[in-house]
Coordinates of C-alpha atoms in Angstrom, one line a residue:
Chain W
M1 CA 31.6 8.5 4.7
N2 CA 30.9 12.2 4.2
K3 CA 29.4 11.2 0.9
V4 CA 27.0 8.8 2.3
F5 CA 25.9 11.4 5.0
A6 CA 25.4 13.9 2.2
I7 CA 22.9 11.6 0.3
V8 CA 21.3 10.6 3.7
R9 CA 20.8 14.3 4.5
Y10 CA 19.4 15.1 1.1
E11 CA 17.1 12.1 1.1
Y12 CA 15.8 12.9 4.5
K13 CA 15.2 16.6 4.0
M14 CA 13.6 16.0 0.7
Q15 CA 11.2 13.3 1.8
L16 CA 10.2 15.0 4.9
G17 CA 9.4 18.2 2.9
R18 CA 7.0 16.3 0.6
I19 CA 3.3 17.3 1.2
S20 CA 2.3 13.6 0.7
T21 CA 4.3 12.6 3.8
W22 CA 2.4 15.0 6.0
G23 CA -0.9 14.1 4.2
I24 CA -0.6 10.5 4.9
L25 CA 0.6 11.1 8.5
L26 CA -2.6 13.2 9.2
A27 CA -4.8 10.9 7.4
V28 CA -3.7 7.8 9.3
S29 CA -3.7 9.7 12.5
A30 CA -7.4 10.6 12.0
I31 CA -8.2 6.9 11.3
A32 CA -6.1 5.9 14.4
L33 CA -8.1 8.4 16.6
L34 CA -11.4 7.3 15.3
D35 CA -10.6 3.8 16.4
N36 CA -8.6 4.4 19.5
F37 CA -9.7 7.9 21.0
P38 CA -10.4 7.5 24.6
S39 CA -14.1 8.5 24.3
T40 CA -16.8 6.8 26.5
R41 CA -18.0 4.6 23.6
N42 CA -14.4 3.5 22.7
L43 CA -13.6 2.9 26.4
A44 CA -16.7 0.7 26.6
R45 CA -15.9 -1.1 23.4
L46 CA -12.2 -1.8 24.0
E47 CA -11.6 -3.5 27.4
F48 CA -8.0 -2.5 27.8
L49 CA -8.0 0.9 26.3
V50 CA -7.6 2.4 29.8
Q51 CA -4.0 1.2 29.8
P52 CA -1.6 3.5 27.9
A53 CA 0.6 0.4 27.0
Y54 CA -2.4 -1.1 25.3
F55 CA -3.1 2.0 23.3
V56 CA 0.5 2.2 21.9
Y57 CA 0.4 -1.5 21.2
R58 CA -2.9 -1.2 19.3
T59 CA -1.8 1.8 17.4
M60 CA 1.4 0.0 16.5
C61 CA -0.4 -3.2 15.3
L62 CA -3.2 -1.6 13.3
D63 CA -2.4 1.9 12.3
V64 CA 1.4 1.7 11.7
L65 CA 0.6 -1.1 9.3
I66 CA -1.4 1.5 7.3
I67 CA 1.2 4.3 7.5
S68 CA 4.0 1.6 6.5
F69 CA 2.1 0.7 3.4
G70 CA 1.8 4.3 2.4
L71 CA 5.5 5.0 3.2
L72 CA 6.3 2.0 0.9
F73 CA 4.8 3.8 -2.1
L74 CA 6.6 7.0 -1.2
L75 CA 10.0 5.4 -0.9
S76 CA 9.7 2.9 -3.8
G77 CA 10.4 5.5 -6.5
R78 CA 13.7 6.7 -5.2
I79 CA 16.1 4.7 -7.2
P80 CA 13.9 4.4 -10.4
A81 CA 13.3 8.2 -10.4
D82 CA 17.2 8.8 -10.4
N83 CA 17.3 6.5 -13.5
K84 CA 14.4 8.3 -15.1
T85 CA 15.6 11.9 -14.5
G86 CA 19.2 11.3 -15.3
C87 CA 20.3 11.8 -11.7
K88 CA 22.0 8.5 -11.6
A89 CA 24.3 9.4 -14.6
L90 CA 25.3 12.5 -12.5
F91 CA 26.0 10.5 -9.5
M92 CA 28.1 8.1 -11.5
A93 CA 30.1 11.1 -12.8
A94 CA 30.9 12.1 -9.3
P95 CA 33.7 10.3 -7.4
I96 CA 31.3 8.1 -5.4
S97 CA 31.1 4.3 -5.3
R98 CA 28.1 2.0 -5.7
S99 CA 27.9 1.1 -2.0
Q100 CA 28.0 4.7 -1.0
Y101 CA 25.2 5.6 -3.2
I102 CA 23.1 2.6 -2.0
W103 CA 23.9 3.2 1.7
G104 CA 22.9 6.8 1.4
K105 CA 19.6 6.0 -0.2
L106 CA 19.0 3.2 2.4
F107 CA 19.9 5.1 5.4
G108 CA 18.1 8.2 4.2
G109 CA 14.9 6.0 3.7
F110 CA 15.4 4.4 7.1
T111 CA 15.8 7.6 9.1
Y112 CA 12.8 9.2 7.3
T113 CA 10.5 6.1 7.9
L114 CA 11.6 6.0 11.5
T115 CA 10.9 9.7 12.0
V116 CA 7.4 9.5 10.4
I117 CA 6.6 6.4 12.6
S118 CA 8.0 8.1 15.8
I119 CA 6.0 11.4 15.0
F120 CA 2.9 9.3 14.3
L121 CA 3.1 7.4 17.7
I122 CA 4.3 10.4 19.7
L123 CA 1.4 12.5 18.3
N124 CA -1.3 9.9 19.0
T125 CA 0.0 9.1 22.4
G126 CA 0.1 12.7 23.2
I127 CA -3.5 13.2 22.2
Y128 CA -4.5 10.1 24.2
A129 CA -2.7 11.4 27.3
V130 CA -4.4 14.6 27.1
F131 CA -8.0 13.3 26.6
T132 CA -8.0 10.1 28.6
P133 CA -10.1 10.2 31.7
I134 CA -7.7 7.8 33.5
E135 CA -5.0 9.5 35.7
A136 CA -1.5 8.2 35.1
D137 CA 2.0 9.6 35.5
A138 CA 4.3 10.5 32.6
G139 CA 6.2 7.2 32.9
A140 CA 3.1 5.1 32.1
Y141 CA 3.1 6.7 28.6
L142 CA 6.7 7.2 28.1
T143 CA 7.8 3.6 28.9
P144 CA 5.5 1.8 26.3
L145 CA 6.2 4.6 23.8
I146 CA 10.0 4.3 24.1
K147 CA 9.7 0.4 24.2
T148 CA 7.6 0.5 21.0
L149 CA 10.0 2.7 19.2
I150 CA 12.9 0.4 20.0
I151 CA 11.1 -2.9 19.7
G152 CA 8.8 -2.1 16.9
G153 CA 9.7 1.1 15.2
I154 CA 13.3 0.2 14.4
P155 CA 12.8 -3.2 12.8
V156 CA 9.7 -2.1 10.9
S157 CA 11.4 0.9 9.5
F158 CA 14.4 -1.2 8.6
F159 CA 12.2 -3.7 6.8
I160 CA 10.0 -1.1 5.0
S161 CA 12.8 1.2 4.0
F162 CA 15.3 -1.3 2.8
L163 CA 12.6 -3.3 0.8
A164 CA 11.0 -0.1 -0.7
V165 CA 14.3 1.4 -1.8
T166 CA 16.1 -1.7 -3.1
L167 CA 13.6 -3.9 -4.8
P168 CA 12.1 -1.5 -7.2
A169 CA 15.6 -0.9 -8.4
M170 CA 15.8 -4.6 -9.4
M171 CA 12.3 -5.5 -10.6
D172 CA 9.3 -3.7 -12.2
I173 CA 7.8 -1.3 -9.6
R174 CA 4.2 -2.8 -10.5
L175 CA 5.4 -6.2 -9.5
F176 CA 6.8 -5.0 -6.3
Y177 CA 3.5 -3.2 -5.4
L178 CA 1.7 -6.5 -6.2
L179 CA 4.0 -8.5 -3.9
T180 CA 3.9 -6.1 -1.1
A181 CA 0.1 -5.9 -1.5
V182 CA 0.0 -9.7 -1.0
L183 CA 2.2 -9.5 2.3
F184 CA 0.0 -6.5 3.6
F185 CA -3.1 -8.4 2.7
L186 CA -1.9 -11.3 4.9
N187 CA -1.1 -8.9 7.6
A188 CA -4.5 -7.1 7.5
G189 CA -6.3 -10.4 7.4
S190 CA -4.5 -11.9 10.4
V191 CA -6.4 -12.1 13.7
G192 CA -4.5 -11.4 17.0
S193 CA -4.0 -14.5 19.1
A194 CA -2.3 -15.6 22.3
E195 CA -0.8 -18.5 20.2
A196 CA 2.4 -18.0 18.2
Q197 CA 1.7 -15.9 15.1
P198 CA 3.1 -16.4 11.6
F199 CA 6.7 -15.0 11.3
Y200 CA 5.9 -12.8 8.3
L201 CA 3.7 -10.4 10.1
V202 CA 5.2 -6.8 9.9
T203 CA 3.6 -4.8 12.5
S204 CA 1.3 -7.4 14.4
G205 CA 3.9 -10.2 14.8
D206 CA 5.0 -11.8 18.1
L207 CA 7.8 -9.3 18.4
I208 CA 5.2 -6.6 19.1
K209 CA 3.9 -8.7 22.1
L210 CA 6.9 -7.6 24.1
I211 CA 5.1 -4.2 24.4
W212 CA 1.9 -5.5 25.8
Q213 CA 0.3 -8.9 26.6
H214 CA -3.2 -10.0 27.3
P215 CA -3.1 -10.3 31.3
R216 CA -4.9 -13.7 31.1
F217 CA -2.9 -15.2 28.2
P218 CA 0.8 -14.3 28.7
F219 CA 3.1 -15.1 25.7
T220 CA 6.4 -16.8 26.3
N221 CA 7.5 -18.3 22.9
I222 CA 10.9 -16.7 22.5
W223 CA 11.5 -18.6 19.2
S224 CA 8.6 -17.2 17.6
I225 CA 9.6 -13.6 18.6
A226 CA 13.1 -14.3 17.2
A227 CA 11.7 -15.6 13.9
N228 CA 9.6 -12.4 13.4
L229 CA 12.6 -10.2 14.2
T230 CA 14.8 -12.3 11.8
F231 CA 12.2 -12.0 9.1
L232 CA 12.1 -8.2 9.5
T233 CA 15.8 -7.6 9.6
G234 CA 16.8 -10.5 7.3
C235 CA 14.5 -9.5 4.4
G236 CA 16.0 -5.9 4.6
L237 CA 19.6 -7.1 4.7
L238 CA 19.0 -9.6 1.9
S239 CA 17.4 -7.1 -0.4
C240 CA 20.4 -4.8 0.2
V241 CA 23.0 -7.4 -0.4
L242 CA 21.1 -8.4 -3.7
L243 CA 21.3 -4.9 -5.0
I244 CA 25.0 -4.4 -4.0
M245 CA 25.7 -7.7 -5.6
K246 CA 23.9 -6.8 -8.9
R247 CA 26.7 -6.0 -11.4
K248 CA 24.5 -4.3 -13.9
F249 CA 23.2 -1.7 -11.4
W250 CA 26.1 0.6 -11.5
R251 CA 28.9 1.5 -14.2
A252 CA 31.6 -1.2 -14.8
E253 CA 34.1 -1.0 -11.9
Chain A
M1 CA -9.3 0.7 -32.2
K2 CA -6.2 2.2 -33.7
R3 CA -5.8 4.6 -30.9
L4 CA -6.3 1.7 -28.4
L5 CA -3.5 -0.1 -30.2
F6 CA -1.3 2.9 -30.1
E7 CA -1.9 3.3 -26.2
Q8 CA -1.1 -0.4 -25.9
K9 CA 2.2 0.3 -27.7
I10 CA 3.0 3.2 -25.3
I11 CA 2.3 1.1 -22.1
G12 CA 4.5 -1.6 -23.5
N13 CA 4.9 -5.2 -22.6
N14 CA 5.7 -5.2 -18.9
L15 CA 2.0 -5.0 -17.9
T16 CA 1.3 -8.2 -20.0
W17 CA 4.2 -10.1 -18.3
I18 CA 3.0 -9.0 -14.9
S19 CA -0.6 -9.9 -15.7
I20 CA 0.7 -13.3 -16.8
A21 CA 2.6 -13.7 -13.5
F22 CA -0.5 -12.8 -11.6
V23 CA -2.6 -15.4 -13.4
G24 CA 0.4 -17.8 -12.7
V25 CA 0.1 -17.2 -9.0
L26 CA -3.6 -17.6 -9.1
T27 CA -3.3 -20.9 -10.8
L28 CA -0.6 -22.0 -8.2
L29 CA -2.7 -20.9 -5.3
A30 CA -5.8 -22.7 -6.8
F31 CA -3.8 -26.0 -6.7
L32 CA -2.0 -25.4 -3.5
C33 CA -4.2 -23.6 -0.9
G34 CA -6.5 -25.8 0.9
G35 CA -10.3 -26.0 1.2
L36 CA -10.6 -23.6 3.9
L37 CA -9.6 -20.6 1.6
N38 CA -12.3 -19.2 -0.7
L39 CA -9.9 -18.2 -3.5
S40 CA -12.6 -17.0 -5.8
C41 CA -13.6 -14.4 -3.3
I42 CA -10.3 -13.4 -2.0
G43 CA -8.5 -13.6 -5.4
F44 CA -11.1 -11.7 -7.4
E45 CA -12.9 -9.5 -5.0
V46 CA -9.8 -8.2 -2.9
M47 CA -6.5 -8.9 -4.8
A48 CA -7.5 -8.6 -8.5
P49 CA -9.1 -5.1 -8.1
F50 CA -6.1 -3.6 -6.3
F51 CA -4.0 -5.2 -9.1
A52 CA -6.1 -3.3 -11.6
A53 CA -5.8 0.0 -9.6
I54 CA -1.9 -0.5 -9.6
A55 CA -1.9 -1.2 -13.3
V56 CA -4.1 2.0 -13.9
G57 CA -2.0 4.1 -11.4
E58 CA 1.4 3.1 -12.8
C59 CA 0.7 2.5 -16.6
G60 CA -2.3 4.6 -17.2
R61 CA -0.5 8.0 -16.0
T62 CA -2.2 11.1 -17.2
R63 CA -0.9 14.1 -15.2
A64 CA 2.4 12.4 -14.4
D65 CA 2.9 11.9 -18.1
A66 CA 5.6 14.1 -19.6
N67 CA 3.3 15.0 -22.5
F68 CA 0.4 15.9 -20.4
D69 CA 0.5 19.7 -21.1
I70 CA 1.0 19.2 -24.7
I71 CA -2.0 16.9 -25.0
A72 CA -4.2 19.2 -22.8
S73 CA -3.4 22.1 -24.9
Q74 CA -3.4 20.7 -28.3
G75 CA -5.1 17.4 -28.2
R76 CA -8.6 17.0 -29.7
S77 CA -10.2 16.0 -26.5
L78 CA -8.4 15.5 -23.0
F79 CA -11.2 13.4 -21.6
S80 CA -11.2 10.9 -24.4
W81 CA -7.4 10.5 -24.0
V82 CA -7.8 9.9 -20.4
L83 CA -10.7 7.4 -21.0
L84 CA -8.9 5.6 -23.7
R85 CA -5.8 5.2 -21.6
F86 CA -7.8 3.9 -18.8
T87 CA -9.7 1.5 -21.0
T88 CA -6.5 0.1 -22.5
V89 CA -5.1 -0.9 -19.1
F90 CA -8.4 -1.9 -17.6
L91 CA -9.1 -4.0 -20.5
T92 CA -5.7 -5.6 -20.5
V93 CA -5.8 -6.5 -16.8
G94 CA -9.5 -7.5 -17.2
I95 CA -8.7 -10.0 -19.9
F96 CA -6.0 -11.7 -17.9
T97 CA -8.1 -11.6 -14.8
F98 CA -11.0 -13.4 -16.6
I99 CA -8.5 -16.1 -17.8
G100 CA -7.6 -16.4 -14.0
M101 CA -11.3 -16.8 -13.2
V102 CA -11.8 -19.6 -15.8
I103 CA -8.7 -21.4 -14.5
V104 CA -9.9 -21.0 -10.8
L105 CA -13.3 -22.2 -11.8
F106 CA -12.0 -25.4 -13.4
I107 CA -9.7 -26.2 -10.6
R108 CA -11.8 -25.4 -7.6
N109 CA -15.4 -24.8 -8.8
E110 CA -16.2 -22.5 -5.9
M111 CA -18.8 -20.2 -7.5
P112 CA -20.1 -19.6 -11.0
L113 CA -18.1 -17.6 -13.4
G114 CA -20.8 -14.7 -13.6
E115 CA -20.6 -14.3 -9.8
M116 CA -16.9 -14.1 -10.0
V117 CA -17.1 -11.4 -12.7
L118 CA -19.6 -9.4 -10.6
L119 CA -17.4 -9.6 -7.5
Y120 CA -14.5 -8.3 -9.5
I121 CA -15.9 -5.6 -11.7
A122 CA -17.4 -3.2 -9.3
P123 CA -14.4 -2.9 -6.7
A124 CA -12.0 -3.0 -9.6
F125 CA -13.9 -0.2 -11.5
L126 CA -14.1 2.1 -8.4
L127 CA -10.5 1.7 -7.4
S128 CA -9.2 2.1 -10.9
T129 CA -11.4 5.1 -11.4
L130 CA -10.3 6.6 -8.2
C131 CA -6.7 5.9 -9.3
T132 CA -7.4 7.9 -12.6
L133 CA -9.0 10.8 -10.7
C134 CA -5.9 10.9 -8.3
G135 CA -3.6 10.6 -11.2
F136 CA -5.4 13.5 -12.9
C137 CA -5.1 15.7 -9.9
F138 CA -1.6 15.0 -8.7
A139 CA 1.6 15.2 -10.9
Q140 CA 3.6 13.2 -8.4
E141 CA 4.3 9.7 -9.5
H142 CA 3.0 6.8 -7.5
L143 CA 0.7 9.0 -5.4
A144 CA -2.5 7.7 -7.1
T145 CA -1.4 4.1 -6.3
M146 CA -0.7 5.0 -2.7
I147 CA -4.0 6.8 -2.1
C148 CA -5.8 3.6 -3.5
G149 CA -3.5 1.3 -1.5
I150 CA -4.4 3.2 1.7
I151 CA -8.1 3.0 0.9
W152 CA -7.6 -0.8 0.1
I153 CA -5.9 -1.6 3.3
V154 CA -8.1 0.5 5.5
T155 CA -11.2 -1.2 4.0
M156 CA -9.7 -4.6 4.9
L157 CA -9.0 -3.4 8.4
T158 CA -12.5 -2.0 9.0
G159 CA -14.4 -5.0 8.3
S160 CA -15.9 -4.9 11.8
L161 CA -17.9 -1.8 10.8
L162 CA -20.3 -4.3 9.0
R163 CA -22.0 -5.0 12.3
Y164 CA -23.9 -1.7 11.4
T165 CA -26.3 -1.9 8.4
G166 CA -25.1 1.3 6.6
P167 CA -21.5 0.6 5.8
G168 CA -22.5 -2.7 4.1
Y169 CA -23.8 -0.9 1.1
V170 CA -20.6 0.8 0.2
Y171 CA -18.1 -1.6 1.7
L172 CA -15.6 -2.6 -1.2
F173 CA -15.0 -6.2 -0.3
I174 CA -18.5 -7.2 1.0
R175 CA -18.4 -10.9 0.2
Y176 CA -14.8 -11.4 1.6
A177 CA -16.1 -9.9 4.8
G178 CA -19.0 -12.3 5.0
D179 CA -21.9 -10.1 3.9
P180 CA -23.7 -10.3 7.1
N181 CA -26.8 -8.3 5.9
G182 CA -27.1 -10.1 2.4
V183 CA -26.7 -6.9 0.5
W184 CA -23.8 -7.7 -1.8
L185 CA -25.7 -7.3 -5.2
I186 CA -27.1 -3.7 -4.1
N187 CA -23.6 -3.0 -2.7
K188 CA -22.0 -3.9 -6.2
V189 CA -24.6 -1.6 -7.9
I190 CA -23.9 1.4 -5.6
L191 CA -20.1 1.0 -6.1
S192 CA -20.5 1.0 -9.9
G193 CA -22.7 4.1 -9.6
L194 CA -20.1 5.7 -7.4
S195 CA -17.6 5.0 -10.1
L196 CA -19.7 6.6 -12.8
V197 CA -20.1 9.8 -10.5
L198 CA -16.2 9.8 -10.3
W199 CA -16.1 9.7 -14.0
A200 CA -18.3 12.6 -14.1
V201 CA -15.9 14.5 -12.0
I202 CA -13.0 13.5 -14.2
Y203 CA -15.0 14.8 -17.2
L204 CA -15.6 18.1 -15.4
L205 CA -11.9 18.5 -14.3
C206 CA -10.8 17.6 -18.0
G207 CA -13.1 20.5 -19.2
K208 CA -11.6 22.9 -16.7
R209 CA -8.1 22.0 -17.6
V210 CA -8.6 22.4 -21.3
A211 CA -10.2 25.8 -20.7
L212 CA -7.3 26.8 -18.6
N213 CA -4.7 25.8 -21.1
R214 CA -6.4 27.6 -24.0
R215 CA -6.9 30.8 -22.0

């Protein structure tokens, strides 16, 4: 178990230390604030922006989608890079097993993604709390934020990190980018609705409706929420199982 | 031509296979997606340009190429190498995208072939050029593709900005967004012009890099 933690620690520290991580975080924060900053014009444009829960919900739906797409690129080269630089041969020479290596990479990617998404949501909610003209207690901000991190942040981080780490190790990275581009295109093109949404939406699926709902159109379709959650966690687990089962991936054991 | 073939050899067969798969998916979609979807627009104005950018970012690497410093200091011209690598990848993807256009035209007949080419060429040229520029500026792999990917998805999410007149002139996927002001042809000309400006920047950066290496 110590070996898995060692890989997780290395992956986490190395990824968080990259300038590109902070570059993308700041760039997407700027985009998010342009859209959601509680200015007079934005408050007039967006009916529910006065509610902190709506702000967090909107940031999760639209802006976390952008940051997830960016993180996907940063995470996708982790295993192919080890192949290219010869690090994989070094790992193989060490007394670690295939599963320890894979779990280390996966949990390293997961903690990194969750950290970036958490920092992004906390930073934006903090700025919103400081500049909003509406008076509310700390609980009004903290409750939706914690709910979003648990309900949305964890499954989305799981999906993004597991897919981005495992699939490029099994297929050409350009094909992986193309496939994810199609998925994100479908996500970006989807229009929010009070009806059940397609299960394949990453950040704007029905699962996120547990954070905030339109007061006039309450959403009660439990099956649709379950389908969205199953898609996010199922795809992550499936990709991981496929890599563990791939015999050619590691030395003959 | 000989150098083009050399570059093709360096890039390898994977790009060709992925391009064939892309055409295959387009063909499948042309048969399966219903009449509500304008595949010619979505496929060739939105998806294909990003595919071209991915190909240029991942296959047409410059700074991330292990031999970059040797080429920069000893090659005849750094700019011509960058341009040649770009042309090889862009042409390869372009040929397969054109085949895709012909197939979609025969199956669905949504718009003339020339219009599809016009829809594709400007955003593809701009995104690929941006990818080349980022690939030249940053040595980290996948970063160029990531920057283009972010721009691509942000553009899609900001379609509502077209309610103002100005953004319509530089919006990447104007026809996909409905072209409310009827400026798509001007938009394509402006996008192509922007791409040429980016190429001028790449030319200047190449000159600076060569001068730095020879000092």
